[in-house]
Tab-separated table of C-alpha atoms and ligand atoms in Angstrom:
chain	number	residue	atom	x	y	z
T	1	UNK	CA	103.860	193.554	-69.176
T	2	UNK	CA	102.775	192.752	-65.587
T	3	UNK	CA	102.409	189.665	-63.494
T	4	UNK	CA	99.328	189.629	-61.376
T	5	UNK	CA	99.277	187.432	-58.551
T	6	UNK	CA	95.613	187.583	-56.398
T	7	UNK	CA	95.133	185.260	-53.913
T	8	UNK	CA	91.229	185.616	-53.079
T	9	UNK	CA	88.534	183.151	-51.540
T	10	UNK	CA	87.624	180.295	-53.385
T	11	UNK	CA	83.580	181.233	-53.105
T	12	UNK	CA	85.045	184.488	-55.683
T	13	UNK	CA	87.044	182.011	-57.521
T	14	UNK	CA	84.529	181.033	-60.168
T	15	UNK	CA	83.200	184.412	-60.641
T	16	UNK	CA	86.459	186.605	-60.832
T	17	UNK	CA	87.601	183.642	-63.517
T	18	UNK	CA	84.590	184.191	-65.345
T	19	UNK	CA	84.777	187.662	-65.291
T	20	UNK	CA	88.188	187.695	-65.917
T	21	UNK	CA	87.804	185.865	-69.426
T	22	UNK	CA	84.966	188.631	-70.052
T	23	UNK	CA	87.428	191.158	-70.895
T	24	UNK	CA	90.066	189.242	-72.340
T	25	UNK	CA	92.543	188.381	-69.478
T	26	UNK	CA	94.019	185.423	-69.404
T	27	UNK	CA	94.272	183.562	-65.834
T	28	UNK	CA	96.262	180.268	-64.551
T	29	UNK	CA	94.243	179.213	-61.593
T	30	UNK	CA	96.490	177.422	-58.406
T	31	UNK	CA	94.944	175.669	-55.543
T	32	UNK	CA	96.467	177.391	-52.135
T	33	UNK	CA	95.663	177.790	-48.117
T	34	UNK	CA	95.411	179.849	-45.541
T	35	UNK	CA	97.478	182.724	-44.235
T	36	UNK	CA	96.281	185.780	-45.980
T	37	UNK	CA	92.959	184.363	-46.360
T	38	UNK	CA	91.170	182.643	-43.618
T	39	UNK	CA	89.564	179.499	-45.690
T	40	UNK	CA	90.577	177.955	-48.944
T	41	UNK	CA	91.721	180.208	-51.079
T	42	UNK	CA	92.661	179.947	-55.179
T	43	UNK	CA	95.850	182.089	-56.297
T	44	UNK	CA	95.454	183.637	-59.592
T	45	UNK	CA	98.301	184.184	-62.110
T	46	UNK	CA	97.542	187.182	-64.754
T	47	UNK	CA	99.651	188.185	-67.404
T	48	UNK	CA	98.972	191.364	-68.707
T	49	UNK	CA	99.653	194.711	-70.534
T	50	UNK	CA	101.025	197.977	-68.193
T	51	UNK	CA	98.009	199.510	-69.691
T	52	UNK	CA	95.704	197.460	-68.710
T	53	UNK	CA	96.606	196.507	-64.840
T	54	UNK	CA	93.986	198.909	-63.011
T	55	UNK	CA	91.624	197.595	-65.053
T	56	UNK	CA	92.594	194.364	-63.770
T	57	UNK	CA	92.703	195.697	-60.153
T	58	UNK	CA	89.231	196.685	-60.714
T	59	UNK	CA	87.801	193.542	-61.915
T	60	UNK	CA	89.207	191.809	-58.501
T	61	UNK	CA	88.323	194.337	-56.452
T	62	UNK	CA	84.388	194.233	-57.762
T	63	UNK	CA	84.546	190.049	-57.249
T	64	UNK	CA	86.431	189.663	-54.220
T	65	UNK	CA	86.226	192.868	-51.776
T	66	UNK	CA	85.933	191.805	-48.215
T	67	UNK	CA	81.888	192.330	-47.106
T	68	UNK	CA	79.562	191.331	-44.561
T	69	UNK	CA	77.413	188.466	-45.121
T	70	UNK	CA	74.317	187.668	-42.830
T	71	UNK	CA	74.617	183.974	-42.198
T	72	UNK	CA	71.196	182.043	-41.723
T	73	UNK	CA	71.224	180.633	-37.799
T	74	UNK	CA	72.072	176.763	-37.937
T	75	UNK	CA	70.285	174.431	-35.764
T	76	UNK	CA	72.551	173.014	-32.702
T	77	UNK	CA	72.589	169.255	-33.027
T	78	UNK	CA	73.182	167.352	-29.806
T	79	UNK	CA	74.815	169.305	-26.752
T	80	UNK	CA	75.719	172.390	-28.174
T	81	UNK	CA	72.814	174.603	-27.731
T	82	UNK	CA	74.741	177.271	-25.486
T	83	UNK	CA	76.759	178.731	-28.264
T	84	UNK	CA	73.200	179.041	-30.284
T	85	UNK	CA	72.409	181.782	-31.927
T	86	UNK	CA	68.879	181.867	-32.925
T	87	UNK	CA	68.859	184.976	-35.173
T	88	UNK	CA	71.076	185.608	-38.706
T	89	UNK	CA	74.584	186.856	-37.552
T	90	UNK	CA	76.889	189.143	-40.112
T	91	UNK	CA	80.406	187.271	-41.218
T	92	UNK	CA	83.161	188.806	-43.431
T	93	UNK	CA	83.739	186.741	-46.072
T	94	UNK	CA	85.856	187.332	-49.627
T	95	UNK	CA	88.812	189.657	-49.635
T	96	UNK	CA	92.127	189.459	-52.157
T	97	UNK	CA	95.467	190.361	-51.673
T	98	UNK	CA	97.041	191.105	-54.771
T	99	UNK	CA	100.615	191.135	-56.048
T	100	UNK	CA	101.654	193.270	-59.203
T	101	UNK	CA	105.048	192.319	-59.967
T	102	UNK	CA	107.416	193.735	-63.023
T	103	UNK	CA	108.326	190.854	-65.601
T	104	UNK	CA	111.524	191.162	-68.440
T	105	UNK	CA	110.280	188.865	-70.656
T	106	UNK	CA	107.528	187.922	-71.842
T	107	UNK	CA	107.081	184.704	-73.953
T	108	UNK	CA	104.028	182.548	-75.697
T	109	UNK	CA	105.429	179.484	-77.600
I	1	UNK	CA	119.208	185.148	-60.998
I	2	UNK	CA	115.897	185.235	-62.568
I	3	UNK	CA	112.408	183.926	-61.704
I	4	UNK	CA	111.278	181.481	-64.637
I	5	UNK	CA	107.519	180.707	-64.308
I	6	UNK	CA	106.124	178.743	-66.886
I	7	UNK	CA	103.154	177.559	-67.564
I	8	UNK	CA	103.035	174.462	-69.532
I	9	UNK	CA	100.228	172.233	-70.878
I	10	UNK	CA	100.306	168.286	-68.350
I	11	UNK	CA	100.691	166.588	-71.507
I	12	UNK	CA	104.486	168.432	-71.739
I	13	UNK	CA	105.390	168.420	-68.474
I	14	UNK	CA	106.810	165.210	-67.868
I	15	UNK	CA	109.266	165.528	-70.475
I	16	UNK	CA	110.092	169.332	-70.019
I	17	UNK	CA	111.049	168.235	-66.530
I	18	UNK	CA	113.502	165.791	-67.698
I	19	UNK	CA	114.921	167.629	-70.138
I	20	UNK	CA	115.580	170.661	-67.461
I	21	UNK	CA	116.946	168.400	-65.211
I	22	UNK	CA	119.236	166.835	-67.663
I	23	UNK	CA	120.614	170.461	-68.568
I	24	UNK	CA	120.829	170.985	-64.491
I	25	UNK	CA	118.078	173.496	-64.031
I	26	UNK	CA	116.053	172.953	-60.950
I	27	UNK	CA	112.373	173.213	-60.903
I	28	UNK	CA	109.309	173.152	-58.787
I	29	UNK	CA	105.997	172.187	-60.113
I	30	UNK	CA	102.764	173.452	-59.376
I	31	UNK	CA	99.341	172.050	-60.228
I	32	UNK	CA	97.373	174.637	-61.776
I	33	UNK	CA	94.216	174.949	-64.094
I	34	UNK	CA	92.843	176.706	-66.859
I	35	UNK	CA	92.872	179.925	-68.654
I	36	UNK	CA	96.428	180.194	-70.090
I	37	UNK	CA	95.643	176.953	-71.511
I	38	UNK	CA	92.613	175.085	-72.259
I	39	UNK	CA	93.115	171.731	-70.503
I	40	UNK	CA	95.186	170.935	-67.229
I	41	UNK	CA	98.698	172.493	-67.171
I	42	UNK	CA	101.549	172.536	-64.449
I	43	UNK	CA	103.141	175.733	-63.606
I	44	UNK	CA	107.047	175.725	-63.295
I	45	UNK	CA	108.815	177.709	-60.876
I	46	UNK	CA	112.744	177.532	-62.323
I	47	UNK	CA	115.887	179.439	-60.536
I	48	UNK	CA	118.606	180.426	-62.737
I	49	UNK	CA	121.353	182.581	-63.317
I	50	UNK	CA	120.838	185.600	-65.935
I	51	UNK	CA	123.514	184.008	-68.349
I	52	UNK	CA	121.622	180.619	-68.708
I	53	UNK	CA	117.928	182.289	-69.200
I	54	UNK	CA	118.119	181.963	-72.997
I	55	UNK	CA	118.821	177.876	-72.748
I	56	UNK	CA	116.386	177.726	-70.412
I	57	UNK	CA	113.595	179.234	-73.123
I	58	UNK	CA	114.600	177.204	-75.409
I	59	UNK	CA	114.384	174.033	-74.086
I	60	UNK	CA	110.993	175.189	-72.794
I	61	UNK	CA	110.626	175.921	-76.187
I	62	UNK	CA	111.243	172.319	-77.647
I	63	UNK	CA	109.134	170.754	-75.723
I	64	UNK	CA	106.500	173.026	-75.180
I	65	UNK	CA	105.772	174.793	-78.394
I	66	UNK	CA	102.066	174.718	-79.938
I	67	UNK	CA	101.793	172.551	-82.563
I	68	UNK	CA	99.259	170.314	-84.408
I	69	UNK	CA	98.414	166.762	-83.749
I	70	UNK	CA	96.714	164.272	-85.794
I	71	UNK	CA	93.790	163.048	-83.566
I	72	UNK	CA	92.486	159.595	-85.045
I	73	UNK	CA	88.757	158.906	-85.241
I	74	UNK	CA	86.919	158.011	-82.386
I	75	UNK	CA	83.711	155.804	-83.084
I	76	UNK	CA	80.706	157.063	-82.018
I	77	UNK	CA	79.078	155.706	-79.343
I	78	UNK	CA	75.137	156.142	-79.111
I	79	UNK	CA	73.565	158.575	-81.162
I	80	UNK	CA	76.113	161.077	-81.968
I	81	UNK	CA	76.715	159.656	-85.647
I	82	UNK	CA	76.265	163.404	-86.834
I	83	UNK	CA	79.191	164.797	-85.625
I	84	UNK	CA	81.148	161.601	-86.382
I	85	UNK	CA	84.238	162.896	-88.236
I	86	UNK	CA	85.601	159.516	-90.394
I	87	UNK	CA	89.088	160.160	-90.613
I	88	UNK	CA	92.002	161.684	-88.478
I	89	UNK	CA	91.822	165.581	-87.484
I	90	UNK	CA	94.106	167.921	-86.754
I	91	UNK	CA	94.068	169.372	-83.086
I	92	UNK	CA	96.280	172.078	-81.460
I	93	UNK	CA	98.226	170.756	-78.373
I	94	UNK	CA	101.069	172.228	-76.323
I	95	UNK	CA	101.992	176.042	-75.920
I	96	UNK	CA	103.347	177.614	-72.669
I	97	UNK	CA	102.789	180.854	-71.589
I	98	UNK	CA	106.515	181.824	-70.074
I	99	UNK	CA	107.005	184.877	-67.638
I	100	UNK	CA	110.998	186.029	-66.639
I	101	UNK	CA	110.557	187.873	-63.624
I	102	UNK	CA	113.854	190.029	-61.502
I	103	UNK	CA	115.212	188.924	-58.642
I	104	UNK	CA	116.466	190.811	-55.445
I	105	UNK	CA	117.811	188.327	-53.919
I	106	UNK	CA	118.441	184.077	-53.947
I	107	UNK	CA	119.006	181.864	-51.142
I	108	UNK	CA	119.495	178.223	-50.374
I	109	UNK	CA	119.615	177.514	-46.711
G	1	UNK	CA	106.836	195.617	-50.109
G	2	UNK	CA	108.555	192.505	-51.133
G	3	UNK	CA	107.265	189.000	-52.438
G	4	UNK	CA	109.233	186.279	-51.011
G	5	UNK	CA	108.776	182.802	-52.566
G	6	UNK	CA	110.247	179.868	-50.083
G	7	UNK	CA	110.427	176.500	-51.405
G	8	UNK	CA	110.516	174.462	-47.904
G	9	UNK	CA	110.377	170.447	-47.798
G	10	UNK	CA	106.450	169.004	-46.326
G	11	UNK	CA	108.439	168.505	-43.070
G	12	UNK	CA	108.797	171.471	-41.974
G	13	UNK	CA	106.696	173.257	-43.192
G	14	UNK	CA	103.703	173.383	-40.560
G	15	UNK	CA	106.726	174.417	-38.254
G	16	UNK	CA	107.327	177.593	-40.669
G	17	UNK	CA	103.709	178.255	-41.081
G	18	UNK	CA	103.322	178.708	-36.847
G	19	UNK	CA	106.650	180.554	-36.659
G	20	UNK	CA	104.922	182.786	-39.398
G	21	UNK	CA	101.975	183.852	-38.049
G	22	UNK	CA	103.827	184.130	-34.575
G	23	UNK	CA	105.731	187.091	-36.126
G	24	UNK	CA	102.819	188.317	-38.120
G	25	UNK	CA	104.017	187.659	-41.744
G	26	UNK	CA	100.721	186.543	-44.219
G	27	UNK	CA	101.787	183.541	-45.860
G	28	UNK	CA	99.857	181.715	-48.477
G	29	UNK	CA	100.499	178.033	-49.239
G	30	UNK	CA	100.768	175.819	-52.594
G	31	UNK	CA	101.199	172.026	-52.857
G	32	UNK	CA	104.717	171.411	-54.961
G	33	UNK	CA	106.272	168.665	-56.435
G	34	UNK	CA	110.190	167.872	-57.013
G	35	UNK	CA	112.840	169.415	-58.549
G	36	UNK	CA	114.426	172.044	-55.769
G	37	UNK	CA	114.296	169.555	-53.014
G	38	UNK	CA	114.105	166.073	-53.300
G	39	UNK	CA	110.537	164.851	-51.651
G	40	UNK	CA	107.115	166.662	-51.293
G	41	UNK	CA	107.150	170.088	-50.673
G	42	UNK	CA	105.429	173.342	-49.681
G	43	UNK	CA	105.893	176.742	-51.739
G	44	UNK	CA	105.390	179.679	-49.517
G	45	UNK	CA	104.712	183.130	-50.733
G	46	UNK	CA	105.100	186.062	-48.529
G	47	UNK	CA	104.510	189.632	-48.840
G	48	UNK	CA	106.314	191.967	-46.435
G	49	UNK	CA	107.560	195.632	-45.685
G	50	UNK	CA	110.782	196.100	-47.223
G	51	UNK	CA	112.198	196.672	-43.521
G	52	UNK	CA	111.171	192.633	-42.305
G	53	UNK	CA	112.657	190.779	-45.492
G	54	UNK	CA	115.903	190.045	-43.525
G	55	UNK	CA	113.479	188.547	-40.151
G	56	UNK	CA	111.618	186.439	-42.683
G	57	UNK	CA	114.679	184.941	-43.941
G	58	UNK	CA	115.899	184.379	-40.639
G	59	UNK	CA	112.476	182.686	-39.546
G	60	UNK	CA	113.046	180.081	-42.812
G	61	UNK	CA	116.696	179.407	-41.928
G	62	UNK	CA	115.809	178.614	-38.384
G	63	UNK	CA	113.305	176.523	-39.429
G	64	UNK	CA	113.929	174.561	-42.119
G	65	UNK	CA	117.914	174.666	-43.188
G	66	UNK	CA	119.232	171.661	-44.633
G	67	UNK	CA	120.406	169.494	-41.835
G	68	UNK	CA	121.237	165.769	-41.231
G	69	UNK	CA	118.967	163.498	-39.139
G	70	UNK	CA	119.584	159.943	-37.463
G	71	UNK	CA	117.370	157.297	-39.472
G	72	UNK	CA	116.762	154.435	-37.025
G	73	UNK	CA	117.484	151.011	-39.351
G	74	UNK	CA	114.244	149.637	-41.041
G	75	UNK	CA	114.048	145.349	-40.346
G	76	UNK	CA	113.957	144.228	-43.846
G	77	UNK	CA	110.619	142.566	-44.641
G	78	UNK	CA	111.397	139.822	-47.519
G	79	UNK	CA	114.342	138.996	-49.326
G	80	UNK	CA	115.706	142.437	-48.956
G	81	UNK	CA	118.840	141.630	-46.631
G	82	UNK	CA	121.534	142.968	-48.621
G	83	UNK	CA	120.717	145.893	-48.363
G	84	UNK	CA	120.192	145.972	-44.575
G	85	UNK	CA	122.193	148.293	-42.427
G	86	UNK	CA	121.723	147.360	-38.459
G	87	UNK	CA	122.633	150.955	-37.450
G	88	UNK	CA	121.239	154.408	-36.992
G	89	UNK	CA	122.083	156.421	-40.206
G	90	UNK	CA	122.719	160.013	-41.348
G	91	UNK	CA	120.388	161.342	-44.064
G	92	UNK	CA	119.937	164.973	-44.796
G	93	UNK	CA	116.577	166.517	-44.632
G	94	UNK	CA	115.180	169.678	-44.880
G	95	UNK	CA	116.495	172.548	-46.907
G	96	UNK	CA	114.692	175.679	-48.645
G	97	UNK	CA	115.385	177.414	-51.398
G	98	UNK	CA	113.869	181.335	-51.551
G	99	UNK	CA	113.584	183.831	-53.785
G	100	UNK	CA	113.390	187.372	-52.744
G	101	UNK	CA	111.028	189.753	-55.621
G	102	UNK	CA	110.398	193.422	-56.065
G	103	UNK	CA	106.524	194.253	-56.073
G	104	UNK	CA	105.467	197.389	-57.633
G	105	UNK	CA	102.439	197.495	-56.053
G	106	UNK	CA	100.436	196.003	-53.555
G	107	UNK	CA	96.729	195.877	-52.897
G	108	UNK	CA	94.066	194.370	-50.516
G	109	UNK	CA	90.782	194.942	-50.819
U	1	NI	NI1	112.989	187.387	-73.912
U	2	NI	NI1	119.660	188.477	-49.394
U	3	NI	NI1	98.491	200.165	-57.357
């Protein structure tokens, strides 16, 4: 058994959870902030078999991989038209950093 | 020293956290949510030495363990009378999913 | 790599986070209740070359360590008198309580 711990942004939260139940992991879900991950950020706990931790790596990676987004240009309101950008900019967004730890025991009561 | 983290349905957790402190284990609690366990859970972080890791199941144990409850009925209100079930059901409640993780090193500063 | 978990009271916390990213650890942050330290508190987690582990846990001891603080006396609003001490008193705050895990692998994507 393995402990997976992925802290990844919360916009990939819902989808790596639902993906996540697709093949049969099982997740705990914790609110967290910043540091590795600019915004809000959920940290997932994942139990699972040796055997199946890459494809557990995989599944995160797919979900959450850092990318470049092209943002839509938002309309200054009031004084702040000289930091304006009238055209669709690209922002990275996502990203996980991901723990695999060793575990002794494993228990379900 | 070992890493307990347990993860423990919110209904239990009031109680499992008396219980360790009463047996002088010392625990953090984390809000977490789903997966593991259907409804909202709490996710303990417990310190202990190796020799006292076996209590410290157990008592997760006794409080913690699945087991059945007898729900009573609830009336229905509006026009659910189909799936009105008359008398007193059985539902699972409890269960923790319980992960014993090494330790390099412990401090308390 | 190691995964350092710090358990560090609310106070000082912010103070820890800036010291943090001064020295370029990644630090991710979850709300905690009770149990290790007596109010609200922060749980930290950490990953880090094997080689920094010791300048972490120098960076939480300077920064949150259990030490006592002068408590300027509270007027006593109602019938509360009794209890009333006119001085300046010593209470201890802070503390932190870390644990230091192996990692067998570490990922960001
Ligand atoms: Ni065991
Ligand atoms: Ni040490
Ligand atoms: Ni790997």
């Amino acid at each position: 058994m393995k402990l997976i711990l992925a802290v990844v942004q919360d916009q990939d939260s819902n989808r790596l959870s639902a993906q996540l139940v697709k093949h049969n992991f099982r997740a705990t879900k914790l609110a967290s902030t910043g540091g590795f991950l600019k915004s809000g950020n959920t940290t997932f706990i994942i139990g699972t078999e040796d055997i199946r931790v890459d494809k557990c790596l995989q599944i995160i990676k797919e979900n959450c991989q850092s990318r470049d987004q092209l943002v839509a240009p938002v309309s200054p309101m009031g004084g702040n038209a000289d930091s304006y950008v009238p055209y669709p900019v690209e922002v990275a967004v996502g990203g996980a950093t991901v723990f695999v730890l060793p575990i002794e025991h494993f228990h379900h009561f």
